[in-house]
PDB file of C-alpha atoms in Angstrom:
ATOM      1  CA  MET I1038     156.482 153.922  85.284  1.00  0.00           C
ATOM      2  CA  GLU I1039     158.291 154.922  82.193  1.00  0.00           C
ATOM      3  CA  PHE I1040     156.493 155.925  79.679  1.00  0.00           C
ATOM      4  CA  GLU I1041     157.594 152.717  77.085  1.00  0.00           C
ATOM      5  CA  MET I1042     156.338 150.441  79.531  1.00  0.00           C
ATOM      6  CA  VAL I1043     152.889 152.654  80.058  1.00  0.00           C
ATOM      7  CA  MET I1044     152.210 151.767  76.260  1.00  0.00           C
ATOM      8  CA  GLN I1045     153.144 147.862  76.306  1.00  0.00           C
ATOM      9  CA  GLU I1046     150.943 148.064  79.722  1.00  0.00           C
ATOM     10  CA  LEU I1047     148.200 149.878  77.002  1.00  0.00           C
ATOM     11  CA  GLU I1048     148.467 148.159  74.044  1.00  0.00           C
ATOM     12  CA  ALA I1049     147.820 144.661  76.129  1.00  0.00           C
ATOM     13  CA  LEU I1050     145.184 146.378  77.453  1.00  0.00           C
ATOM     14  CA  GLY I1051     143.565 147.221  73.500  1.00  0.00           C
ATOM     15  CA  LYS I1052     139.857 145.465  72.475  1.00  0.00           C
ATOM     16  CA  GLU I1053     139.906 145.441  68.733  1.00  0.00           C
ATOM     17  CA  ARG I1054     136.044 145.476  69.420  1.00  0.00           C
ATOM     18  CA  THR I1055     136.335 148.676  71.231  1.00  0.00           C
ATOM     19  CA  LYS I1056     138.367 150.078  68.878  1.00  0.00           C
ATOM     20  CA  LYS I1057     135.505 149.436  66.211  1.00  0.00           C
ATOM     21  CA  ILE I1058     134.224 151.575  68.686  1.00  0.00           C
ATOM     22  CA  TYR I1059     135.542 154.650  68.906  1.00  0.00           C
ATOM     23  CA  THR I1060     137.184 155.065  64.918  1.00  0.00           C
ATOM     24  CA  SER I1061     132.935 155.739  64.706  1.00  0.00           C
ATOM     25  CA  ASN I1062     133.005 158.574  66.940  1.00  0.00           C
ATOM     26  CA  GLY I1063     135.905 160.299  65.043  1.00  0.00           C
ATOM     27  CA  ALA I1064     139.425 158.414  66.163  1.00  0.00           C
ATOM     28  CA  HIS I1065     141.708 157.688  63.929  1.00  0.00           C
ATOM     29  CA  GLU I1066     145.241 155.942  63.706  1.00  0.00           C
ATOM     30  CA  PRO I1067     147.133 155.074  66.132  1.00  0.00           C
ATOM     31  CA  LEU I1068     144.614 153.951  68.380  1.00  0.00           C
ATOM     32  CA  PHE I1069     144.637 150.340  70.705  1.00  0.00           C
ATOM     33  CA  GLY I1070     141.011 150.950  72.556  1.00  0.00           C
ATOM     34  CA  VAL I1071     141.223 150.074  75.836  1.00  0.00           C
ATOM     35  CA  ALA I1072     137.800 151.313  77.699  1.00  0.00           C
ATOM     36  CA  THR I1073     138.049 153.848  80.007  1.00  0.00           C
ATOM     37  CA  GLY I1074     137.737 151.777  82.807  1.00  0.00           C
ATOM     38  CA  ALA I1075     140.915 149.186  82.458  1.00  0.00           C
ATOM     39  CA  MET I1076     142.287 151.846  82.724  1.00  0.00           C
ATOM     40  CA  LYS I1077     141.829 152.491  85.802  1.00  0.00           C
ATOM     41  CA  PRO I1078     144.712 150.237  88.052  1.00  0.00           C
ATOM     42  CA  LEU I1079     147.130 151.041  85.277  1.00  0.00           C
ATOM     43  CA  ALA I1080     146.162 154.933  87.029  1.00  0.00           C
ATOM     44  CA  LYS I1081     146.850 153.948  90.292  1.00  0.00           C
ATOM     45  CA  LYS I1082     149.778 152.747  89.929  1.00  0.00           C
ATOM     46  CA  ILE I1083     151.079 155.886  88.673  1.00  0.00           C
ATOM     47  CA  LYS I1084     148.626 158.247  89.932  1.00  0.00           C
ATOM     48  CA  LYS I1085     149.770 161.877  88.479  1.00  0.00           C
ATOM     49  CA  ASN I1086     152.776 162.533  86.159  1.00  0.00           C
ATOM     50  CA  GLN I1087     153.008 165.793  84.501  1.00  0.00           C
ATOM     51  CA  PRO I1088     155.762 164.616  82.917  1.00  0.00           C
ATOM     52  CA  LEU I1089     154.011 161.080  81.377  1.00  0.00           C
ATOM     53  CA  ALA I1090     150.937 162.733  79.854  1.00  0.00           C
ATOM     54  CA  GLU I1091     153.295 164.987  78.109  1.00  0.00           C
ATOM     55  CA  GLN I1092     154.310 162.521  76.401  1.00  0.00           C
ATOM     56  CA  LEU I1093     151.387 160.778  76.068  1.00  0.00           C
ATOM     57  CA  TYR I1094     149.601 162.931  75.200  1.00  0.00           C
ATOM     58  CA  ALA I1095     152.200 163.575  72.385  1.00  0.00           C
ATOM     59  CA  THR I1096     151.528 160.627  70.632  1.00  0.00           C
ATOM     60  CA  GLY I1097     149.081 160.936  68.568  1.00  0.00           C
ATOM     61  CA  ASN I1098     147.396 157.493  70.047  1.00  0.00           C
ATOM     62  CA  TYR I1099     144.089 158.121  71.547  1.00  0.00           C
ATOM     63  CA  ASP I1100     144.239 156.011  74.076  1.00  0.00           C
ATOM     64  CA  ALA I1101     147.418 156.815  75.018  1.00  0.00           C
ATOM     65  CA  MET I1102     145.884 160.745  75.001  1.00  0.00           C
ATOM     66  CA  TYR I1103     142.498 160.022  76.947  1.00  0.00           C
ATOM     67  CA  PHE I1104     145.686 158.132  79.508  1.00  0.00           C
ATOM     68  CA  ALA I1105     146.851 161.060  79.962  1.00  0.00           C
ATOM     69  CA  GLY I1106     144.039 163.138  81.085  1.00  0.00           C
ATOM     70  CA  VAL I1107     143.806 161.017  83.751  1.00  0.00           C
ATOM     71  CA  ILE I1108     147.643 161.314  84.660  1.00  0.00           C
ATOM     72  CA  ALA I1109     147.688 164.323  84.143  1.00  0.00           C
ATOM     73  CA  ASP I1110     148.481 166.877  86.748  1.00  0.00           C
ATOM     74  CA  PRO I1111     146.063 170.614  85.890  1.00  0.00           C
ATOM     75  CA  VAL I1112     148.197 172.256  89.283  1.00  0.00           C
ATOM     76  CA  ILE I1113     150.903 172.552  87.692  1.00  0.00           C
ATOM     77  CA  MET I1114     149.599 173.173  84.092  1.00  0.00           C
ATOM     78  CA  THR I1115     150.127 176.642  82.904  1.00  0.00           C
ATOM     79  CA  GLU I1116     146.977 178.372  79.844  1.00  0.00           C
ATOM     80  CA  ALA I1117     149.663 176.878  77.141  1.00  0.00           C
ATOM     81  CA  ASP I1118     149.946 174.073  77.579  1.00  0.00           C
ATOM     82  CA  PHE I1119     145.484 174.018  77.906  1.00  0.00           C
ATOM     83  CA  GLU I1120     146.240 175.674  73.917  1.00  0.00           C
ATOM     84  CA  ARG I1121     148.993 172.832  73.200  1.00  0.00           C
ATOM     85  CA  TRP I1122     147.141 170.440  74.197  1.00  0.00           C
ATOM     86  CA  ILE I1123     143.033 171.274  72.963  1.00  0.00           C
ATOM     87  CA  ASP I1124     145.247 172.010  69.553  1.00  0.00           C
ATOM     88  CA  GLY I1125     146.039 168.174  69.480  1.00  0.00           C
ATOM     89  CA  ALA I1126     142.295 167.804  70.369  1.00  0.00           C
ATOM     90  CA  TYR I1127     141.137 165.956  66.386  1.00  0.00           C
ATOM     91  CA  PHE I1128     137.887 164.694  67.644  1.00  0.00           C
ATOM     92  CA  TYR I1129     135.451 165.765  69.746  1.00  0.00           C
ATOM     93  CA  MET I1130     136.737 162.877  72.971  1.00  0.00           C
ATOM     94  CA  LEU I1131     139.752 164.459  73.757  1.00  0.00           C
ATOM     95  CA  SER I1132     138.598 168.198  73.063  1.00  0.00           C
ATOM     96  CA  ASP I1133     135.033 167.668  75.710  1.00  0.00           C
ATOM     97  CA  TYR I1134     135.717 164.487  77.526  1.00  0.00           C
ATOM     98  CA  VAL I1135     140.080 164.324  78.050  1.00  0.00           C
ATOM     99  CA  VAL I1136     140.896 168.243  77.575  1.00  0.00           C
ATOM    100  CA  ALA I1137     137.560 170.257  78.655  1.00  0.00           C
ATOM    101  CA  VAL I1138     137.678 167.625  81.790  1.00  0.00           C
ATOM    102  CA  THR I1139     141.363 168.561  82.814  1.00  0.00           C
ATOM    103  CA  LEU I1140     140.820 171.977  82.464  1.00  0.00           C
ATOM    104  CA  ALA I1141     137.797 172.351  84.503  1.00  0.00           C
ATOM    105  CA  GLU I1142     139.911 171.381  87.611  1.00  0.00           C
ATOM    106  CA  THR I1143     142.404 174.242  87.684  1.00  0.00           C
ATOM    107  CA  GLU I1144     141.747 178.352  88.515  1.00  0.00           C
ATOM    108  CA  PHE I1145     141.676 179.093  85.722  1.00  0.00           C
ATOM    109  CA  ALA I1146     138.818 177.098  83.883  1.00  0.00           C
ATOM    110  CA  GLN I1147     136.326 180.570  82.899  1.00  0.00           C
ATOM    111  CA  ALA I1148     139.064 181.987  81.727  1.00  0.00           C
ATOM    112  CA  VAL I1149     140.391 180.283  79.416  1.00  0.00           C
ATOM    113  CA  ALA I1150     136.609 178.164  78.503  1.00  0.00           C
ATOM    114  CA  ASP I1151     135.233 181.954  77.810  1.00  0.00           C
ATOM    115  CA  LYS I1152     138.061 182.705  75.035  1.00  0.00           C
ATOM    116  CA  TRP I1153     138.159 179.044  73.235  1.00  0.00           C
ATOM    117  CA  ILE I1154     133.726 179.234  73.111  1.00  0.00           C
ATOM    118  CA  ALA I1155     134.710 182.787  71.549  1.00  0.00           C
ATOM    119  CA  SER I1156     136.673 181.474  69.216  1.00  0.00           C
ATOM    120  CA  GLY I1157     134.325 180.110  66.622  1.00  0.00           C
ATOM    121  CA  GLU I1158     136.154 177.032  66.083  1.00  0.00           C
ATOM    122  CA  GLU I1159     134.287 173.467  67.045  1.00  0.00           C
ATOM    123  CA  LEU I1160     136.045 171.491  68.758  1.00  0.00           C
ATOM    124  CA  ARG I1161     137.180 174.690  71.137  1.00  0.00           C
ATOM    125  CA  MET I1162     134.732 175.958  71.258  1.00  0.00           C
ATOM    126  CA  SER I1163     132.925 172.808  72.622  1.00  0.00           C
ATOM    127  CA  ALA I1164     135.573 172.123  74.617  1.00  0.00           C
ATOM    128  CA  GLY I1165     134.708 175.563  76.741  1.00  0.00           C
ATOM    129  CA  TRP I1166     131.357 174.872  76.747  1.00  0.00           C
ATOM    130  CA  SER I1167     131.983 171.342  78.000  1.00  0.00           C
ATOM    131  CA  CYS I1168     134.342 172.568  80.274  1.00  0.00           C
ATOM    132  CA  TYR I1169     131.517 174.232  81.861  1.00  0.00           C
ATOM    133  CA  CYS I1170     129.191 171.924  82.168  1.00  0.00           C
ATOM    134  CA  TRP I1171     131.933 169.820  84.245  1.00  0.00           C
ATOM    135  CA  LEU I1172     132.275 173.206  86.863  1.00  0.00           C
ATOM    136  CA  LEU I1173     128.622 173.516  86.307  1.00  0.00           C
ATOM    137  CA  GLY I1174     128.300 170.147  87.624  1.00  0.00           C
ATOM    138  CA  ASN I1175     131.231 170.037  90.654  1.00  0.00           C
ATOM    139  CA  ARG I1176     131.524 173.580  91.755  1.00  0.00           C
ATOM    140  CA  PRO I1177     129.814 175.704  94.651  1.00  0.00           C
ATOM    141  CA  ASP I1178     126.457 177.044  92.926  1.00  0.00           C
ATOM    142  CA  ALA I1179     128.456 180.386  94.564  1.00  0.00           C
ATOM    143  CA  GLU I1180     132.072 180.355  92.490  1.00  0.00           C
ATOM    144  CA  PHE I1181     129.678 180.736  89.718  1.00  0.00           C
ATOM    145  CA  ASN I1182     128.893 184.823  88.347  1.00  0.00           C
ATOM    146  CA  THR I1183     124.785 184.531  87.779  1.00  0.00           C
ATOM    147  CA  SER I1184     124.510 187.114  85.008  1.00  0.00           C
ATOM    148  CA  LYS I1185     126.635 185.637  83.191  1.00  0.00           C
ATOM    149  CA  MET I1186     125.162 182.334  83.457  1.00  0.00           C
ATOM    150  CA  ASP I1187     122.267 184.036  82.669  1.00  0.00           C
ATOM    151  CA  SER I1188     123.808 186.226  79.721  1.00  0.00           C
ATOM    152  CA  MET I1189     125.463 182.421  78.238  1.00  0.00           C
ATOM    153  CA  LEU I1190     122.610 180.829  78.254  1.00  0.00           C
ATOM    154  CA  GLU I1191     121.628 183.823  75.378  1.00  0.00           C
ATOM    155  CA  GLN I1192     123.595 183.442  73.899  1.00  0.00           C
ATOM    156  CA  VAL I1193     122.927 179.371  73.464  1.00  0.00           C
ATOM    157  CA  LYS I1194     119.277 180.353  72.990  1.00  0.00           C
ATOM    158  CA  ASN I1195     120.147 182.948  70.140  1.00  0.00           C
ATOM    159  CA  THR I1196     123.024 180.744  67.961  1.00  0.00           C
ATOM    160  CA  ILE I1197     122.510 176.294  68.475  1.00  0.00           C
ATOM    161  CA  HIS I1198     121.340 176.203  65.614  1.00  0.00           C
ATOM    162  CA  ASP I1199     123.243 177.938  63.997  1.00  0.00           C
ATOM    163  CA  SER I1200     126.513 176.739  65.558  1.00  0.00           C
ATOM    164  CA  PRO I1201     128.697 173.380  64.731  1.00  0.00           C
ATOM    165  CA  ASP I1202     127.060 169.947  65.998  1.00  0.00           C
ATOM    166  CA  ARG I1203     129.566 169.307  68.203  1.00  0.00           C
ATOM    167  CA  THR I1204     128.722 172.669  70.005  1.00  0.00           C
ATOM    168  CA  LYS I1205     125.676 172.230  69.269  1.00  0.00           C
ATOM    169  CA  SER I1206     125.783 168.940  71.575  1.00  0.00           C
ATOM    170  CA  ALA I1207     127.952 170.971  74.317  1.00  0.00           C
ATOM    171  CA  MET I1208     125.947 174.148  74.501  1.00  0.00           C
ATOM    172  CA  ASN I1209     122.726 171.203  74.341  1.00  0.00           C
ATOM    173  CA  ASN I1210     124.383 169.586  77.253  1.00  0.00           C
ATOM    174  CA  PHE I1211     125.296 172.813  79.400  1.00  0.00           C
ATOM    175  CA  ILE I1212     121.502 174.481  78.583  1.00  0.00           C
ATOM    176  CA  TYR I1213     120.767 170.238  80.619  1.00  0.00           C
ATOM    177  CA  THR I1214     123.718 171.022  83.003  1.00  0.00           C
ATOM    178  CA  ALA I1215     123.001 174.267  83.940  1.00  0.00           C
ATOM    179  CA  ALA I1216     118.978 172.847  85.059  1.00  0.00           C
ATOM    180  CA  THR I1217     120.292 170.029  86.796  1.00  0.00           C
ATOM    181  CA  SER I1218     122.743 170.823  88.564  1.00  0.00           C
ATOM    182  CA  TYR I1219     122.974 174.759  88.955  1.00  0.00           C
ATOM    183  CA  LEU I1220     120.092 175.997  90.948  1.00  0.00           C
ATOM    184  CA  PRO I1221     120.043 179.749  90.282  1.00  0.00           C
ATOM    185  CA  MET I1222     120.358 179.459  87.464  1.00  0.00           C
ATOM    186  CA  HIS I1223     117.059 176.490  86.982  1.00  0.00           C
ATOM    187  CA  GLU I1224     114.261 178.278  85.875  1.00  0.00           C
ATOM    188  CA  LYS I1225     116.306 180.635  83.814  1.00  0.00           C
ATOM    189  CA  ALA I1226     117.601 177.001  82.271  1.00  0.00           C
ATOM    190  CA  VAL I1227     113.776 175.260  81.737  1.00  0.00           C
ATOM    191  CA  GLU I1228     113.084 178.396  79.462  1.00  0.00           C
ATOM    192  CA  ILE I1229     115.772 178.292  77.070  1.00  0.00           C
ATOM    193  CA  ALA I1230     115.313 174.262  76.756  1.00  0.00           C
ATOM    194  CA  LYS I1231     111.538 175.272  75.573  1.00  0.00           C
ATOM    195  CA  ALA I1232     112.497 177.920  73.434  1.00  0.00           C
ATOM    196  CA  VAL I1233     116.141 176.112  71.638  1.00  0.00           C
ATOM    197  CA  GLY I1234     113.939 172.895  71.128  1.00  0.00           C
ATOM    198  CA  PRO I1235     114.703 169.758  69.004  1.00  0.00           C
ATOM    199  CA  VAL I1236     118.184 170.339  68.294  1.00  0.00           C
ATOM    200  CA  GLU I1237     119.219 168.582  64.935  1.00  0.00           C
ATOM    201  CA  ILE I1238     122.704 166.602  64.930  1.00  0.00           C
ATOM    202  CA  ARG I1239     124.153 165.915  61.781  1.00  0.00           C
ATOM    203  CA  GLY I1240     126.482 162.687  62.141  1.00  0.00           C
ATOM    204  CA  ASP I1241     129.354 162.028  59.939  1.00  0.00           C
ATOM    205  CA  LYS I1242     127.141 158.691  58.145  1.00  0.00           C
ATOM    206  CA  LYS I1243     124.237 161.608  57.560  1.00  0.00           C
ATOM    207  CA  LYS I1244     122.601 160.011  60.070  1.00  0.00           C
ATOM    208  CA  LYS I1245     120.215 162.834  62.493  1.00  0.00           C
ATOM    209  CA  SER I1246     119.924 162.119  65.765  1.00  0.00           C
ATOM    210  CA  ILE I1247     117.713 164.368  67.999  1.00  0.00           C
ATOM    211  CA  LEU I1248     118.888 167.123  71.052  1.00  0.00           C
ATOM    212  CA  LEU I1249     116.486 168.071  73.492  1.00  0.00           C
ATOM    213  CA  ALA I1250     117.432 169.416  76.234  1.00  0.00           C
ATOM    214  CA  SER I1251     114.024 169.522  78.069  1.00  0.00           C
ATOM    215  CA  GLU I1252     113.804 166.178  78.221  1.00  0.00           C
ATOM    216  CA  SER I1253     116.962 164.937  80.017  1.00  0.00           C
ATOM    217  CA  ILE I1254     115.345 168.125  83.063  1.00  0.00           C
ATOM    218  CA  LEU I1255     112.263 166.362  82.482  1.00  0.00           C
ATOM    219  CA  LYS I1256     113.753 163.200  83.382  1.00  0.00           C
ATOM    220  CA  GLU I1257     115.981 164.727  86.268  1.00  0.00           C
ATOM    221  CA  VAL I1258     113.633 166.511  88.201  1.00  0.00           C
ATOM    222  CA  GLU I1259     111.667 163.356  89.024  1.00  0.00           C
ATOM    223  CA  ARG I1260     114.353 161.660  90.254  1.00  0.00           C
ATOM    224  CA  GLY I1261     114.838 164.707  92.658  1.00  0.00           C
ATOM    225  CA  ARG I1262     118.531 164.297  91.193  1.00  0.00           C
ATOM    226  CA  LEU I1263     117.779 169.252  90.514  1.00  0.00           C
ATOM    227  CA  GLY I1264     121.427 170.124  92.423  1.00  0.00           C
ATOM    228  CA  PHE I1265     123.001 167.739  92.012  1.00  0.00           C
ATOM    229  CA  LYS I1266     126.470 168.195  92.099  1.00  0.00           C
ATOM    230  CA  ARG I1267     129.971 164.815  91.600  1.00  0.00           C
ATOM    231  CA  LYS I1268     132.321 164.483  94.077  1.00  0.00           C
ATOM    232  CA  TYR I1269     135.960 164.229  91.272  1.00  0.00           C
ATOM    233  CA  VAL I1270     135.316 166.030  88.171  1.00  0.00           C
ATOM    234  CA  ARG I1271     138.167 163.006  87.164  1.00  0.00           C
ATOM    235  CA  CYS I1272     137.061 159.130  86.833  1.00  0.00           C
TER     236      CYS I1272
END
């Protein structure tokens, strides 16, 4: 399927209500407002197509950029490709749910995520922590270094309250994911969640929201979902 046809298909799938939701979360024009579920039939037709994904991502159109992540082929993407993609990710729904998700399907995911976490840039740090969440929630526990995960949890405890909002959110999710999907660190993550306590996020409209990893972890424990792993990272 050609680039122009895909853009036409995406535009036809757009809904004004969905567009408003995306805009309220930080998306800006150009965008169509396509629900992610509505993209699935189109994705099935195309499957993986990296050249097309690159064309779509370069448009700056949020829906096209998201769909680029759906049809991307992480096996042939390079670290330089991901640096270019994260440069173009202008808000968290791109950094955390497109770039980080796609990165999580590569062999070099941890190395790139580590670099982004150390960058000091809000969305890069957010993508780095989010990538680890996708990794921990999908890959076998044996693929991770326990002492490294321990150190990362300590880093979260010591820095989360002084971090930018989007990074805070991703760090909080890292605590939750380490506790629920990475069994070697469950007890340590529970301790860190209690030590961190409520995490305050102030939105663009100055509305506060409070994140509490300890409550989320407890709910998963009560549901008997410890050790949960996703079959797939990308939908």
